Amino acid sequence: MEKNENGNDARYYYLLEQLLLIMTKVKGFRLRELYDVLGELCRMFRISKGTVQFFQGLNHEMEDRGETFVCYDSGEGGEPVITVRIVTKVNAVVTGSVTMPPGAEPLSPEEYARVDLIIKTVLSFVSRVRLQSVVEMLSFHDEKGFPNTRCLMQYLQKTNEDKALGGKAALHFNLRHFSLVNQEFGEQAGDIAMRNFYEELKKLIGREGIVCRLGGDNFVAVCGQAQLAEVLGFLKGTPVHYDAAAGGRVKVSASAGVYMIPAGFVMQNPGEIMDKIITASQAARSGVKERVAYFDDELQARRERFMRIQQRFPEALRNEEYHVFYQPKIDLQTGTLAGAEALCRWFRDGQVITPDEFIPTLEMSTEICRLDFYMLEHVCRDIRRWMDEGREVVRISVNLSRRHIMDFDLLQNLIDIIDRYGVPHEFIEIELTETTTDVEFRALKRLVTGLQAAGIYTSVDDFGVGYSSLNLIREIPWNVLKIDRSFLPTRQDDPDSARNIMFRYVTAMAKELGLACIAEGVETQSQVELLQESSCVLAQGYFFDRPLPTADFEKRLGDRCYQLV
Ligand code: C2E
Ligand code: CA
Ligand code: CA
């Protein structure tokens, strides 16, 4: 008997030591080993069941929203004999309890103390591990529960250490027109759709890769190159459910930039991969038809050009290398000059660079806003001079990038510039393009209403491209609708072609709403004739004039008349 007691004692100390060893292992922790030791300890003390509950906070405990771990269960049932509850420093609560089956010999005081010690040991372990995983969960996931950038960095670093990045494909993708899903079905449905899209892609990619959200509707995925075709097929468009009841579905698609990581690739820092896929993704986003772009030498060259533009911008602005060109707008009923659009040209090292070369780069940051204010300022300076020289002045429109739209002081800043030169407000028109999100829409409405109240004209630029909604023109008090050149009818078109019908309807509707219409990119005589048959009275395009340097435009201010036929 005594020998047996001693044997039990030795076994108990051995198991306790094992327990501590398992729990303090930094690497290679095995749950199975833990359960084996706990199982043996439970049997030693005639325990039928051992459970642990973890609550993230006191409220969770009150509402019984905890996680339960069953460490051992012999299936004999019974009554709890010891329950221990600890509250951690961060107010997490961990409870542990053990049950003895009916008729089992009660625990002796010494046994009681031993079981109590085991429970406390387990609880302190569980609270530590759970806290770690809660912290990890919080720091590696964003507010919507998607793995975040930190998670991606950890993955890249670890995979790099394992020399397993080579041969994989990295992608940056952006969900296309996802704000429309939010607008159409509500934000909650948008969240569900995004979650389902993510879950399905994650399933497709499997354990060897990863999908993370960088923020908004931007994601990064890493997968095997063999899987890439399937992944791109998925991104091209996949219907996903947008409500929990699994009723409606919406097709979600994405544009993607891909970098095929070469075999043997060793990453110095994650930026190397991120730079490449983001550059490719930007190219894919602006692509007309192709929604996928691969990072290659050409993109690398383009990227370097972008960087140069960004670097040179502050100096170029100081040196006034940006010049205002004016493109006349013509009244088709009278054949006279009705206004002009100010367009930017960059004079650098004896060369003229057109906006398509540098505006998209500047739009990636808020540098574009500085350029827009600079342009407005130069236009106001010109108008001031024309007025002082006694010339007859026409209204000049200035482009304002969408990048400004969330700037709360924008309206006042615009007015301040115009007033600094004492330019009458009706000589200025601000061209704005449509917005895609609700928030931006409200900001746009506020801005246009404010400009309107100040007597400054406003126009919707590029109408007809993208997703110009009718709400945009119905709910916001614009003065002018600028119809994009891709929307212009041509003689070759059947009069009942979609383009022709749309053009007729839009111009008629604009007229009804009291909006002036201007057709952009008018290049031919026959387009002028078609316009004259419509409700569109104003036109701008190479047929009349290209954007002109100031001195040439000033001549137009003098004679004013255009030959229409
Ligand atoms: P946009 O505002 O749609 O300007 C009209 C563009 O169409 C101008 O190109 C103009 O030169 C071109 N265009 C005019 N008539 C014709 C025509 O008959 N046929 C054809 N094919 N094209 C015609 P540009 O000057 O190269 O400007 C391109 C874009 O750059 C502008 O498009 C505008 O979005 C942007 N941009 C130019 N200057 C500024 C600026 O100061 N600020 C901002 N934010 N954007 C600017
Ligand atoms: Ca414009
Ligand atoms: Ca335009």
Coordinates of C-alpha atoms and ligand atoms in Angstrom, one line a residue:
M1 CA 0.0 0.0 0.0
E2 CA 2.7 2.4 1.1
K3 CA 4.8 1.4 -1.9
N4 CA 1.9 2.0 -4.1
E5 CA 1.3 5.5 -2.5
N6 CA 5.0 6.3 -3.2
G7 CA 4.7 5.0 -6.7
N8 CA 1.6 7.2 -7.2
D9 CA 3.5 10.1 -5.7
A10 CA 6.4 9.7 -8.1
R11 CA 4.0 9.4 -11.0
Y12 CA 2.2 12.5 -9.9
Y13 CA 5.4 14.6 -9.7
Y14 CA 6.6 13.1 -13.0
L15 CA 3.3 14.1 -14.7
L16 CA 3.3 17.6 -13.1
E17 CA 6.8 18.1 -14.5
Q18 CA 5.7 16.9 -17.9
L19 CA 2.7 19.3 -17.8
L20 CA 5.0 22.2 -17.0
L21 CA 7.4 21.2 -19.7
I22 CA 4.7 21.0 -22.3
M23 CA 3.2 24.2 -21.4
T24 CA 6.4 26.2 -21.4
K25 CA 7.6 24.8 -24.7
V26 CA 8.1 27.9 -26.9
K27 CA 8.2 25.9 -30.1
G28 CA 6.6 22.6 -31.1
F29 CA 3.8 22.6 -28.6
R30 CA 1.5 19.6 -29.1
L31 CA -2.0 19.6 -27.9
R32 CA -2.1 15.8 -28.0
E33 CA 0.7 15.5 -25.5
L34 CA -1.1 17.9 -23.2
Y35 CA -4.3 16.0 -23.4
D36 CA -2.4 12.7 -22.7
V37 CA -0.9 14.0 -19.5
L38 CA -4.1 15.7 -18.3
G39 CA -6.0 12.5 -19.1
E40 CA -3.6 10.4 -17.0
L41 CA -3.8 12.9 -14.1
C42 CA -7.6 12.9 -14.2
R43 CA -7.7 9.1 -14.0
M44 CA -5.2 9.2 -11.2
F45 CA -7.5 11.4 -9.1
R46 CA -10.8 9.7 -10.2
I47 CA -11.9 12.7 -12.2
S48 CA -14.5 12.0 -14.9
K49 CA -14.3 15.3 -16.7
G50 CA -12.1 18.4 -16.8
T51 CA -13.2 21.6 -18.6
V52 CA -11.8 25.1 -19.0
Q53 CA -13.7 28.2 -20.1
F54 CA -12.2 31.3 -21.4
F55 CA -14.0 34.7 -21.5
Q56 CA -12.4 37.7 -23.2
G57 CA -13.9 40.1 -20.7
L58 CA -16.2 40.2 -17.6
N59 CA -19.2 41.1 -19.8
H60 CA -18.5 38.1 -21.9
E61 CA -18.6 36.0 -18.8
M62 CA -21.9 37.5 -17.6
E63 CA -23.4 36.9 -21.0
D64 CA -21.9 33.4 -21.1
R65 CA -20.1 34.1 -24.3
G66 CA -17.0 32.1 -23.6
E67 CA -15.0 29.4 -25.3
T68 CA -15.0 26.0 -23.7
F69 CA -12.2 23.5 -23.8
V70 CA -12.8 20.0 -22.6
C71 CA -9.5 18.6 -21.5
Y72 CA -10.7 15.2 -20.5
D73 CA -14.0 13.3 -20.5
S74 CA -14.4 9.7 -19.4
G75 CA -18.1 9.9 -20.2
E76 CA -19.2 8.9 -16.6
G77 CA -20.7 12.3 -15.8
G78 CA -21.1 13.4 -12.2
E79 CA -20.9 16.5 -10.1
P80 CA -18.2 19.3 -10.2
V81 CA -16.0 18.9 -7.2
I82 CA -13.6 21.8 -7.7
T83 CA -14.1 25.0 -9.6
V84 CA -11.4 27.7 -9.9
R85 CA -11.9 31.1 -11.4
I86 CA -9.2 33.6 -12.2
V87 CA -9.5 37.1 -13.6
T88 CA -6.4 38.2 -15.5
K89 CA -4.8 41.7 -15.6
V90 CA -6.7 42.5 -18.7
N91 CA -10.0 41.4 -17.2
A92 CA -10.2 38.2 -19.1
V93 CA -11.8 35.4 -17.1
V94 CA -10.7 31.8 -17.1
T95 CA -12.5 29.1 -15.1
G96 CA -11.7 25.5 -14.7
S97 CA -13.7 22.7 -13.1
V98 CA -13.4 19.0 -12.5
T99 CA -16.1 16.5 -12.1
M100 CA -16.2 13.1 -10.2
P101 CA -18.6 10.4 -11.1
P102 CA -21.3 9.3 -8.6
G103 CA -19.9 6.9 -6.0
A104 CA -16.3 7.7 -6.5
E105 CA -14.2 8.0 -3.4
P106 CA -13.9 11.7 -2.5
L107 CA -10.6 13.5 -2.8
S108 CA -8.4 13.5 0.3
P109 CA -7.3 16.9 1.5
E110 CA -3.8 16.3 0.0
E111 CA -5.3 15.1 -3.3
Y112 CA -7.6 18.1 -3.3
A113 CA -4.6 20.4 -3.0
R114 CA -2.9 18.6 -5.9
V115 CA -5.9 18.8 -8.2
D116 CA -6.3 22.4 -7.3
L117 CA -2.7 23.1 -8.3
I118 CA -3.1 21.3 -11.6
I119 CA -6.2 23.3 -12.4
K120 CA -4.5 26.6 -11.6
T121 CA -1.5 25.6 -13.7
V122 CA -3.7 24.8 -16.6
L123 CA -5.7 28.0 -16.2
S124 CA -2.6 30.2 -16.2
F125 CA -1.4 28.5 -19.3
V126 CA -4.7 28.8 -21.1
S127 CA -5.1 32.4 -20.2
R128 CA -1.6 33.2 -21.5
V129 CA -2.1 31.3 -24.7
R130 CA -5.6 32.6 -25.3
L131 CA -4.4 36.2 -24.6
Q132 CA -1.6 35.7 -27.1
S133 CA -4.0 34.4 -29.7
V134 CA -6.5 37.2 -29.0
V135 CA -3.7 39.8 -29.4
E136 CA -2.6 38.0 -32.5
M137 CA -6.1 37.9 -33.8
L138 CA -6.4 41.6 -33.2
S139 CA -3.1 42.7 -34.6
F140 CA -3.1 40.5 -37.6
H141 CA -6.7 41.2 -38.6
D142 CA -8.4 44.4 -39.6
E143 CA -11.7 45.8 -38.2
K144 CA -13.7 43.6 -40.5
G145 CA -11.8 40.4 -39.5
F146 CA -9.7 40.1 -42.7
P147 CA -6.0 39.3 -42.4
N148 CA -4.2 42.6 -42.7
T149 CA -0.9 43.9 -44.0
R150 CA 0.9 42.8 -40.8
C151 CA -0.3 39.3 -41.5
L152 CA 0.9 39.5 -45.1
M153 CA 4.4 40.8 -44.0
Q154 CA 4.7 37.9 -41.5
Y155 CA 3.7 35.4 -44.2
L156 CA 6.2 36.9 -46.7
Q157 CA 9.0 36.9 -44.2
K158 CA 8.4 33.4 -43.0
T159 CA 8.0 32.0 -46.5
N160 CA 11.2 33.8 -47.5
E161 CA 13.0 32.2 -44.5
D162 CA 11.8 28.8 -45.7
K163 CA 13.2 29.7 -49.2
A164 CA 9.7 29.0 -50.5
L165 CA 8.8 32.3 -52.2
G166 CA 10.5 31.5 -55.5
G167 CA 8.0 29.8 -57.9
K168 CA 5.0 31.5 -56.3
A169 CA 2.8 34.2 -57.9
A170 CA 2.0 37.4 -55.9
L171 CA -1.0 39.5 -56.9
H172 CA -2.4 42.8 -55.8
F173 CA -6.1 43.1 -56.7
N174 CA -8.7 45.7 -56.5
L175 CA -12.4 44.9 -56.5
R176 CA -14.0 46.6 -59.5
H177 CA -16.8 49.1 -58.8
F178 CA -17.4 47.6 -55.4
S179 CA -18.8 50.9 -54.1
L180 CA -21.6 50.3 -56.5
V181 CA -22.4 47.1 -54.7
N182 CA -22.5 49.0 -51.4
Q183 CA -24.7 51.7 -53.0
E184 CA -27.1 49.2 -54.6
F185 CA -27.5 46.7 -51.8
G186 CA -26.3 48.6 -48.7
E187 CA -23.1 48.4 -46.8
Q188 CA -24.0 45.4 -44.8
A189 CA -24.7 43.4 -47.9
G190 CA -21.4 44.7 -49.4
D191 CA -19.5 43.4 -46.4
I192 CA -21.1 40.0 -46.7
A193 CA -20.3 39.9 -50.4
M194 CA -16.7 40.9 -49.8
R195 CA -16.4 38.3 -47.1
N196 CA -17.8 35.5 -49.3
F197 CA -15.6 36.5 -52.2
Y198 CA -12.6 36.4 -49.9
E199 CA -13.6 33.0 -48.3
E200 CA -14.0 31.4 -51.7
L201 CA -10.7 32.7 -53.0
K202 CA -9.0 31.6 -49.8
K203 CA -10.4 28.1 -50.3
L204 CA -9.2 28.1 -53.9
I205 CA -5.7 29.1 -52.9
G206 CA -5.5 26.7 -50.0
R207 CA -2.9 26.5 -47.2
E208 CA 0.2 27.1 -49.3
G209 CA -0.8 30.7 -50.0
I210 CA -2.5 33.6 -48.4
V211 CA -5.1 36.3 -49.1
C212 CA -4.9 39.6 -47.1
R213 CA -6.8 42.9 -47.2
L214 CA -4.7 46.0 -47.4
G215 CA -7.7 48.3 -46.8
G216 CA -10.8 49.3 -48.6
D217 CA -11.2 47.0 -51.6
N218 CA -7.5 46.3 -52.1
F219 CA -6.2 42.8 -51.5
V220 CA -3.0 40.9 -51.9
A221 CA -2.8 37.2 -52.6
V222 CA 0.1 34.8 -52.9
C223 CA -0.4 31.4 -54.6
G224 CA 1.4 28.7 -56.5
Q225 CA 2.1 29.6 -60.1
A226 CA 0.2 26.5 -61.2
Q227 CA -2.9 27.9 -59.5
L228 CA -2.6 31.3 -61.0
A229 CA -4.8 30.7 -64.0
E230 CA -7.6 29.4 -61.8
V231 CA -7.2 32.4 -59.4
L232 CA -7.3 34.9 -62.3
G233 CA -10.4 33.1 -63.6
F234 CA -12.0 33.6 -60.2
L235 CA -11.0 37.3 -60.1
K236 CA -12.4 37.9 -63.6
G237 CA -15.8 37.6 -62.1
T238 CA -17.5 35.3 -59.6
P239 CA -21.1 35.5 -58.3
V240 CA -21.2 35.5 -54.5
H241 CA -24.1 35.7 -52.0
Y242 CA -24.6 39.1 -50.4
D243 CA -27.0 38.2 -47.7
A244 CA -26.8 35.7 -44.8
A245 CA -29.9 33.9 -45.9
A246 CA -28.0 33.0 -49.1
G247 CA -30.7 34.5 -51.3
G248 CA -29.3 37.0 -53.8
R249 CA -26.0 36.9 -55.5
V250 CA -23.9 39.6 -57.0
K251 CA -21.0 39.2 -59.4
V252 CA -17.8 40.5 -58.0
S253 CA -14.7 41.0 -60.1
A254 CA -11.2 42.5 -59.7
S255 CA -8.4 43.9 -61.7
A256 CA -5.0 42.4 -60.7
G257 CA -1.3 43.1 -61.0
V258 CA 0.8 39.9 -60.9
Y259 CA 4.4 39.3 -60.2
M260 CA 5.7 35.8 -61.0
I261 CA 8.4 35.3 -58.3
P262 CA 11.4 33.7 -60.0
A263 CA 12.8 30.4 -58.8
G264 CA 15.5 30.9 -56.2
F265 CA 14.2 34.4 -55.3
V266 CA 15.5 35.8 -52.0
M267 CA 13.6 38.8 -50.7
Q268 CA 15.6 41.5 -49.0
N269 CA 12.5 43.3 -47.8
P270 CA 8.7 42.9 -48.5
G271 CA 8.7 46.2 -50.3
E272 CA 10.4 44.6 -53.3
I273 CA 7.3 42.4 -53.9
M274 CA 4.7 45.0 -52.8
D275 CA 6.2 47.7 -55.2
K276 CA 6.0 45.4 -58.2
I277 CA 2.5 44.1 -57.7
I278 CA 1.1 47.5 -56.8
T279 CA 2.7 49.0 -60.0
A280 CA 1.3 46.2 -62.1
S281 CA -2.1 46.6 -60.4
Q282 CA -2.2 50.2 -61.2
A283 CA -1.5 49.4 -64.8
A284 CA -4.3 46.8 -64.8
R285 CA -6.7 49.2 -63.3
S286 CA -6.2 51.8 -65.9
G287 CA -6.1 49.2 -68.7
V288 CA -9.1 49.5 -71.1
K289 CA -9.8 45.9 -71.7
E290 CA -7.1 43.8 -70.0
R291 CA -7.8 43.6 -66.3
V292 CA -4.6 41.8 -65.5
A293 CA -1.1 43.2 -65.8
Y294 CA 2.1 41.4 -65.2
F295 CA 5.1 43.1 -63.7
D296 CA 7.8 43.2 -66.4
D297 CA 10.7 45.4 -67.8
E298 CA 8.3 47.8 -69.5
L299 CA 6.4 48.3 -66.3
Q300 CA 9.6 48.8 -64.5
A301 CA 10.6 51.5 -66.9
R302 CA 7.2 53.1 -66.5
R303 CA 7.6 53.0 -62.8
E304 CA 10.9 54.7 -63.0
R305 CA 9.4 57.4 -65.2
F306 CA 6.6 57.9 -62.6
M307 CA 9.1 58.2 -59.8
R308 CA 11.1 60.8 -61.8
I309 CA 7.9 62.9 -62.4
Q310 CA 7.1 62.8 -58.7
Q311 CA 10.6 63.8 -57.8
R312 CA 10.8 66.7 -60.2
F313 CA 7.3 68.0 -59.5
P314 CA 8.1 70.4 -56.6
E315 CA 11.0 72.0 -58.4
A316 CA 9.1 72.2 -61.7
L317 CA 6.2 74.0 -59.9
R318 CA 8.6 76.5 -58.3
N319 CA 10.2 77.1 -61.7
E320 CA 6.8 77.6 -63.3
E321 CA 7.5 74.9 -65.9
Y322 CA 3.8 74.2 -66.1
H323 CA 2.0 76.4 -68.6
V324 CA -1.7 77.0 -69.2
F325 CA -3.0 76.2 -72.7
Y326 CA -6.4 77.4 -73.6
Q327 CA -8.7 75.4 -75.8
P328 CA -11.6 77.4 -77.2
K329 CA -15.3 76.5 -76.7
I330 CA -17.6 77.5 -79.6
D331 CA -21.2 78.5 -79.6
L332 CA -22.6 76.5 -82.6
Q333 CA -25.6 78.8 -83.1
T334 CA -23.5 82.0 -83.6
G335 CA -20.1 80.6 -84.5
T336 CA -18.5 82.7 -81.8
L337 CA -16.0 82.0 -79.0
A338 CA -18.0 81.1 -75.9
G339 CA -15.3 80.2 -73.4
A340 CA -12.2 78.0 -73.1
E341 CA -10.8 75.2 -71.0
A342 CA -7.4 75.6 -69.3
L343 CA -5.2 72.6 -69.9
C344 CA -1.8 72.0 -68.5
R345 CA 1.4 71.6 -70.5
W346 CA 4.8 70.8 -68.9
F347 CA 7.8 72.5 -70.6
R348 CA 10.8 70.5 -69.5
D349 CA 14.3 70.6 -71.1
G350 CA 12.9 72.1 -74.3
Q351 CA 10.2 69.5 -74.6
V352 CA 6.4 69.8 -74.1
I353 CA 5.0 67.0 -72.1
T354 CA 1.2 66.4 -72.3
P355 CA -0.9 65.8 -69.2
D356 CA -1.5 62.1 -69.9
E357 CA 2.2 61.7 -69.1
F358 CA 2.2 63.2 -65.7
I359 CA -1.4 63.8 -64.4
P360 CA -2.0 60.2 -63.6
T361 CA 1.2 60.1 -61.6
L362 CA 0.4 63.2 -59.7
E363 CA -3.1 61.9 -59.0
M364 CA -1.6 59.0 -57.0
S365 CA -0.9 61.5 -54.3
T366 CA -2.3 64.9 -53.5
E367 CA 0.4 66.6 -55.6
I368 CA -2.3 67.0 -58.2
C369 CA -4.2 69.4 -55.8
R370 CA -1.2 71.7 -55.8
L371 CA -1.1 71.7 -59.6
D372 CA -4.8 72.4 -59.8
F373 CA -4.5 75.4 -57.5
Y374 CA -1.5 76.6 -59.5
M375 CA -3.5 76.3 -62.7
L376 CA -6.4 78.2 -61.3
E377 CA -4.0 80.9 -60.0
H378 CA -2.4 81.3 -63.4
V379 CA -5.8 81.5 -65.1
C380 CA -6.9 84.2 -62.7
R381 CA -3.7 86.0 -63.3
D382 CA -4.3 85.9 -67.1
I383 CA -7.9 87.0 -66.8
R384 CA -6.9 89.9 -64.5
R385 CA -4.4 91.0 -67.2
W386 CA -6.9 90.7 -70.0
M387 CA -9.3 92.8 -68.0
D388 CA -6.6 95.4 -67.3
E389 CA -5.7 95.5 -71.0
G390 CA -9.4 96.2 -71.8
R391 CA -10.0 92.9 -73.6
E392 CA -13.3 91.2 -73.7
V393 CA -13.0 88.2 -71.5
V394 CA -14.7 84.8 -71.8
R395 CA -15.4 82.2 -69.1
I396 CA -12.4 79.9 -68.5
S397 CA -12.9 76.4 -67.1
V398 CA -10.3 74.8 -64.8
N399 CA -10.0 71.1 -64.1
L400 CA -10.2 70.0 -60.5
S401 CA -9.1 66.4 -59.7
R402 CA -11.3 64.2 -57.7
R403 CA -8.5 64.0 -55.2
H404 CA -9.6 67.3 -53.8
I405 CA -13.1 66.3 -53.0
M406 CA -12.7 65.3 -49.3
D407 CA -10.8 68.5 -48.5
F408 CA -13.1 70.5 -46.2
D409 CA -11.6 73.9 -47.0
L410 CA -11.6 73.4 -50.7
L411 CA -14.5 75.8 -51.5
Q412 CA -13.0 78.6 -49.5
N413 CA -9.5 78.1 -50.9
L414 CA -10.9 78.3 -54.5
I415 CA -12.8 81.5 -53.7
D416 CA -9.7 83.0 -52.0
I417 CA -7.6 82.5 -55.1
I418 CA -10.2 84.0 -57.5
D419 CA -10.8 86.9 -55.2
R420 CA -7.1 87.6 -54.7
Y421 CA -7.0 88.6 -58.4
G422 CA -10.4 90.4 -58.3
V423 CA -11.7 88.1 -61.0
P424 CA -15.6 88.2 -61.3
H425 CA -16.8 84.8 -60.3
E426 CA -18.8 84.2 -63.5
F427 CA -15.6 84.1 -65.4
I428 CA -14.6 80.9 -63.7
E429 CA -15.9 77.4 -64.3
I430 CA -14.8 74.4 -62.4
E431 CA -14.8 71.0 -64.2
L432 CA -15.3 68.0 -62.0
T433 CA -15.7 64.4 -62.8
E434 CA -18.2 62.0 -61.2
T435 CA -17.6 60.3 -57.9
T436 CA -18.0 56.6 -57.1
T437 CA -18.8 56.5 -53.4
D438 CA -21.7 57.9 -51.4
V439 CA -19.4 59.9 -49.2
E440 CA -17.7 61.5 -52.2
F441 CA -21.1 62.1 -53.7
R442 CA -22.2 64.1 -50.7
A443 CA -18.9 66.1 -50.7
L444 CA -19.3 66.8 -54.4
K445 CA -22.8 68.0 -53.9
R446 CA -21.7 70.3 -51.0
L447 CA -18.9 71.7 -53.2
V448 CA -21.0 72.3 -56.3
T449 CA -23.8 73.9 -54.2
G450 CA -21.3 76.2 -52.6
L451 CA -19.7 77.2 -55.8
Q452 CA -23.1 77.8 -57.3
A453 CA -24.0 80.1 -54.3
A454 CA -20.8 82.0 -54.9
G455 CA -21.7 82.5 -58.6
I456 CA -18.9 80.3 -59.9
Y457 CA -19.9 78.0 -62.7
T458 CA -19.5 74.2 -62.6
S459 CA -19.5 71.4 -65.1
V460 CA -19.6 67.6 -65.1
D461 CA -16.5 66.5 -67.1
D462 CA -16.3 63.4 -69.2
F463 CA -20.0 62.6 -68.9
G464 CA -20.8 59.3 -70.5
V465 CA -17.6 57.5 -69.6
G466 CA -17.7 55.1 -66.7
Y467 CA -20.6 55.1 -64.5
S468 CA -22.1 58.6 -64.7
S469 CA -25.4 58.2 -62.9
L470 CA -28.4 60.3 -63.7
N471 CA -28.6 61.1 -60.0
L472 CA -25.3 62.9 -60.5
I473 CA -27.0 65.4 -62.8
R474 CA -30.4 65.4 -61.1
E475 CA -29.3 66.0 -57.6
I476 CA -26.4 68.4 -58.0
P477 CA -27.0 71.9 -59.4
W478 CA -24.5 71.9 -62.3
N479 CA -24.4 74.5 -65.0
V480 CA -22.8 72.5 -67.8
L481 CA -22.7 68.9 -68.9
K482 CA -19.5 68.1 -70.8
I483 CA -20.2 65.1 -73.0
D484 CA -17.1 62.9 -73.6
R485 CA -15.9 62.4 -77.1
S486 CA -16.4 58.7 -76.9
F487 CA -20.1 59.5 -76.7
L488 CA -20.3 61.7 -79.8
P489 CA -22.5 60.4 -82.7
T490 CA -20.9 59.9 -86.0
R491 CA -22.4 59.9 -89.5
Q492 CA -21.4 56.2 -89.9
D493 CA -23.6 55.3 -86.9
D494 CA -27.1 54.1 -87.5
P495 CA -29.4 56.9 -86.2
D496 CA -30.9 54.3 -83.9
S497 CA -27.5 53.0 -82.5
A498 CA -27.3 53.1 -78.8
R499 CA -24.7 55.9 -79.0
N500 CA -27.0 58.1 -81.1
I501 CA -30.1 57.5 -79.0
M502 CA -28.2 58.1 -75.7
F503 CA -26.7 61.3 -77.1
R504 CA -30.1 62.6 -78.2
Y505 CA -31.7 61.7 -74.9
V506 CA -28.9 63.0 -72.7
T507 CA -28.8 66.4 -74.5
A508 CA -32.6 66.7 -74.5
M509 CA -32.7 65.8 -70.8
A510 CA -30.0 68.3 -69.9
K511 CA -31.9 71.0 -71.7
E512 CA -35.0 70.1 -69.7
L513 CA -33.0 70.4 -66.5
G514 CA -31.7 73.8 -67.5
L515 CA -28.2 72.5 -68.1
A516 CA -26.0 73.7 -70.9
C517 CA -24.4 70.9 -73.0
I518 CA -21.0 70.9 -74.5
A519 CA -19.6 68.2 -76.8
E520 CA -15.9 67.5 -76.4
G521 CA -13.5 66.2 -79.0
V522 CA -15.4 67.5 -82.0
E523 CA -13.1 66.7 -85.0
T524 CA -15.1 66.7 -88.1
Q525 CA -17.6 68.8 -90.1
S526 CA -20.2 66.1 -90.0
Q527 CA -20.0 66.0 -86.2
V528 CA -20.7 69.8 -86.2
E529 CA -23.7 69.2 -88.3
L530 CA -25.0 66.4 -86.2
L531 CA -24.6 68.6 -83.1
Q532 CA -26.5 71.4 -84.8
E533 CA -29.4 69.0 -85.2
S534 CA -29.3 68.3 -81.5
S535 CA -29.9 70.3 -78.3
C536 CA -26.2 70.6 -77.8
V537 CA -25.2 74.2 -78.5
L538 CA -21.6 74.3 -77.4
A539 CA -18.6 72.4 -78.8
Q540 CA -14.9 72.0 -78.2
G541 CA -12.4 70.1 -80.3
Y542 CA -9.6 70.0 -82.9
F543 CA -12.1 70.9 -85.6
F544 CA -12.0 74.4 -84.2
D545 CA -8.8 74.7 -82.3
R546 CA -6.3 72.6 -80.4
P547 CA -5.3 73.8 -76.9
L548 CA -3.4 77.0 -77.6
P549 CA -0.6 78.8 -75.9
T550 CA -1.7 82.0 -74.2
A551 CA -0.5 84.4 -76.9
D552 CA -2.4 82.5 -79.6
F553 CA -5.5 82.3 -77.5
E554 CA -5.4 86.0 -76.9
K555 CA -5.8 86.5 -80.7
R556 CA -9.0 84.4 -80.5
L557 CA -10.2 86.7 -77.8
G558 CA -9.9 89.5 -80.4
D559 CA -11.6 88.1 -83.5
R560 CA -14.0 85.6 -81.8
C561 CA -15.6 84.3 -85.0
Y562 CA -15.4 80.7 -86.3
Q563 CA -16.2 79.4 -89.7
L564 CA -18.7 76.6 -89.1
V565 CA -19.1 75.4 -92.7
Ligands
C2E1 P1 -10.1 66.5 -70.3 O1 -10.4 67.4 -69.2 O2 -11.2 65.6 -70.8 O3 -9.5 67.5 -71.4 C1 -9.8 67.3 -72.8 C2 -8.7 66.6 -73.5 O4 -9.1 66.3 -74.8 C3 -7.5 67.5 -73.6 O5 -6.3 66.6 -73.6 C4 -7.6 68.0 -75.0 O6 -6.4 68.4 -75.6 C5 -8.2 66.8 -75.7 N1 -8.9 67.2 -76.9 C6 -9.6 68.4 -77.2 N2 -10.2 68.3 -78.4 C7 -9.9 67.1 -78.9 C8 -10.3 66.5 -80.2 O7 -10.9 67.1 -81.1 N3 -9.8 65.2 -80.4 C9 -9.1 64.6 -79.4 N4 -8.7 63.3 -79.7 N5 -8.7 65.1 -78.2 C10 -9.2 66.4 -78.0 P2 -5.1 67.0 -72.7 O8 -4.9 68.5 -72.7 O9 -4.0 66.1 -73.1 O10 -5.6 66.6 -71.3 C11 -5.9 65.3 -70.9 C12 -6.5 65.2 -69.6 O11 -5.6 65.6 -68.6 C13 -7.7 66.2 -69.4 O12 -8.8 65.6 -70.0 C14 -7.8 66.3 -67.9 O13 -8.4 65.2 -67.4 C15 -6.3 66.2 -67.5 N6 -5.8 67.6 -67.3 C16 -5.3 68.5 -68.1 N7 -4.9 69.6 -67.4 C17 -5.3 69.4 -66.1 C18 -5.2 70.2 -64.9 O14 -4.8 71.3 -64.9 N8 -5.7 69.6 -63.8 C19 -6.2 68.4 -63.8 N9 -6.7 67.9 -62.6 N10 -6.3 67.6 -64.9 C20 -5.9 68.1 -66.0
CA2 CA -11.8 68.8 -68.6
CA3 CA -13.3 65.9 -70.6

